[in-house]
Amino acid sequence: MSVIETNPFATVIQMAGGYCLPRSLHVVADLGVADALEETPRTATDLAASVGAHPEALGRILRLLAAHEVFEMQGDTFSHSPASRLLRTDHPQSMRAFAQMFGLPIFWATFEALGHSVRTGLPAAETTFPEGFWAYLAQRPEEGRVFNAAMGAKAQGAVAGILASYDFSGFGLIGDIGGGSGHLLHAVLDNAPNARGVLFDLPHVIEEAAGVASERLALQAGDFFRDALPTCDAYLLMEIIHDWGDEEAVAILRAIRGAAPLHAKLLVIETIVPDDPNPDWSKMLDIHMLALLGGRQRTRQEYEELLAQSGFLLQREIDTRAGISILEALAA
Ligand SMILES: C[S@@+](CC[C@H](N)C(=O)[O-])C[C@H]1O[C@@H](n2cnc3c(N)ncnc32)[C@H](O)[C@@H]1O
């Protein structure tokens, strides 16, 4: 989204009112407009009839999206752009669930209450959905499925980068803690044929992930704050620590430290906040974490400190060149 304009008035205008753009993306993803559009260009009237929308309103929404490279507009017809193709359900790298996730009530309604976070430092979600983010998803299976699919979708680039930059072949048993649908662990085991894996996540997530289980991939339901964690040679912790404030983050890391044999490697996989002042996805993700979960994106230094407080020593940071880093740590 190009909201940064050279003219300062335009910067404020575009940024203040620009939220209609992501909201249009959520709605179009929900309606399945990209699925209704094949290779032949179609008018908005025609598409609206397929997806049950108002023809003129849909045309205006698609005109806005096309101005930002989602769909292409030629006269009164629309065709696919590379970005709109990613909104198709059948695209092998579909990002439809990712676009839908940000439109779920827990995301969108929570941002109405962002002022609460700014005033208090607490998650805005506690005013909108006091049961908390994870309980919200557990209680709404349909939305939980969208979230888990979105996690798989967003991880595609990251998984490729992780596999290209880290050798997992020497590990016997690899635990993916908070591994969601098992997308990372499954790919890691494909790359390390002699390794076995344990996918650890909340019970409703593990239930949904049943299809990924195999002779080499075991499932373990539990809560990493309460339940015993598996004993493994390596632990994957992808985009878990950013969900939590420092106190809970240390509790999760200490739980792993308590379960891990001395030789075990911990791989904290996160998008690191860079030290420069430039626009960066990590700075947006950081505000999502603040508002939704009371979590945060962290700098490398902040991770090093959290690890030290939890009994780990950061050995190295591997930049996967896929927008995410692997922080490799060992017992201190
Ligand atoms: C942001 S998602 C990350 C999923 C996956 N690691 C990835 O990066 O794609 C966080 C995961 O933590 C899990 N989770 C949250 N609270 C948990 C808890 N108390 N115990 C175990 N897993 C938990 C969620 O169910 C979810 O799958």
Coordinates of N, CA and C and ligand atoms in Angstrom, one line a residue, residues 134 147 151 154-155 178-180 183 200-202 205 222-225 238-240 242-244, ligand 1:
W134 N -6.5 -16.3 21.9 CA -6.4 -17.8 21.6 C -7.8 -18.5 22.0
F147 N -7.6 -18.6 10.6 CA -6.3 -18.2 11.2 C -5.2 -19.3 10.9
M151 N -1.8 -18.8 8.8 CA -0.4 -19.0 9.3 C 0.4 -19.8 8.2
K154 N 1.1 -17.4 5.2 CA 2.2 -16.4 5.5 C 3.5 -17.1 5.6
A155 N 3.5 -18.3 6.0 CA 4.8 -19.0 6.2 C 5.5 -19.5 5.0
G178 N 4.1 -24.7 19.3 CA 3.2 -23.7 18.7 C 3.2 -23.8 17.2
G179 N 3.4 -25.0 16.7 CA 3.6 -25.2 15.3 C 2.4 -25.1 14.4
G180 N 1.2 -24.8 15.0 CA 0.0 -24.6 14.2 C -0.4 -25.9 13.4
H183 N 2.9 -26.8 9.2 CA 3.5 -26.5 7.8 C 5.0 -26.5 7.9
F200 N 3.6 -29.6 18.6 CA 3.0 -29.3 19.9 C 2.2 -28.0 19.7
D201 N 0.9 -28.1 20.1 CA 0.0 -26.9 20.0 C -1.2 -27.1 20.9
L202 N -2.1 -26.1 21.0 CA -3.3 -26.2 21.8 C -4.2 -27.3 21.2
V205 N -6.2 -26.9 17.9 CA -5.3 -26.8 16.8 C -4.8 -28.1 16.4
G222 N -1.3 -29.6 24.0 CA -1.0 -29.1 25.3 C -0.8 -27.6 25.3
D223 N -0.6 -27.1 26.5 CA -0.5 -25.6 26.7 C 1.0 -25.4 27.2
F224 N 1.7 -24.6 26.5 CA 3.2 -24.5 26.8 C 3.4 -23.7 28.2
F225 N 2.4 -23.2 28.8 CA 2.5 -22.6 30.1 C 2.3 -23.6 31.2
M238 N 8.5 -20.8 15.9 CA 8.4 -19.7 14.8 C 7.2 -18.8 15.1
E239 N 7.5 -17.6 15.2 CA 6.4 -16.5 15.5 C 5.6 -16.9 16.7
I240 N 6.2 -17.4 17.7 CA 5.6 -17.6 19.0 C 5.9 -16.5 20.0
H242 N 6.9 -13.5 19.6 CA 6.3 -12.2 19.3 C 4.9 -12.0 19.8
D243 N 4.2 -13.2 20.0 CA 2.8 -13.1 20.5 C 2.7 -12.6 22.0
W244 N 3.8 -12.6 22.7 CA 3.8 -12.4 24.1 C 4.6 -11.3 24.6
Ligands
LIG1 C1 1.3 -16.9 15.5 S1 0.9 -18.6 15.5 C2 2.3 -19.3 14.8 C3 2.1 -20.6 14.2 C4 3.4 -21.2 13.5 N1 4.4 -21.4 14.4 C5 3.8 -20.3 12.4 O1 4.7 -19.5 12.6 O2 3.2 -20.3 11.3 C6 1.0 -19.0 17.2 C7 0.7 -20.4 17.6 O3 0.8 -20.6 19.0 C8 -0.2 -21.5 19.5 N2 -0.4 -21.2 20.9 C9 -0.9 -20.1 21.5 N3 -1.0 -20.3 22.8 C10 -0.5 -21.5 23.1 C11 -0.3 -22.2 24.3 N4 -0.6 -21.7 25.5 N5 0.2 -23.5 24.2 C12 0.6 -24.0 23.0 N6 0.4 -23.4 21.8 C13 -0.1 -22.1 21.9 C14 -1.4 -21.1 18.6 O4 -2.4 -22.0 18.6 C15 -0.7 -20.9 17.2 O5 -0.7 -22.1 16.5

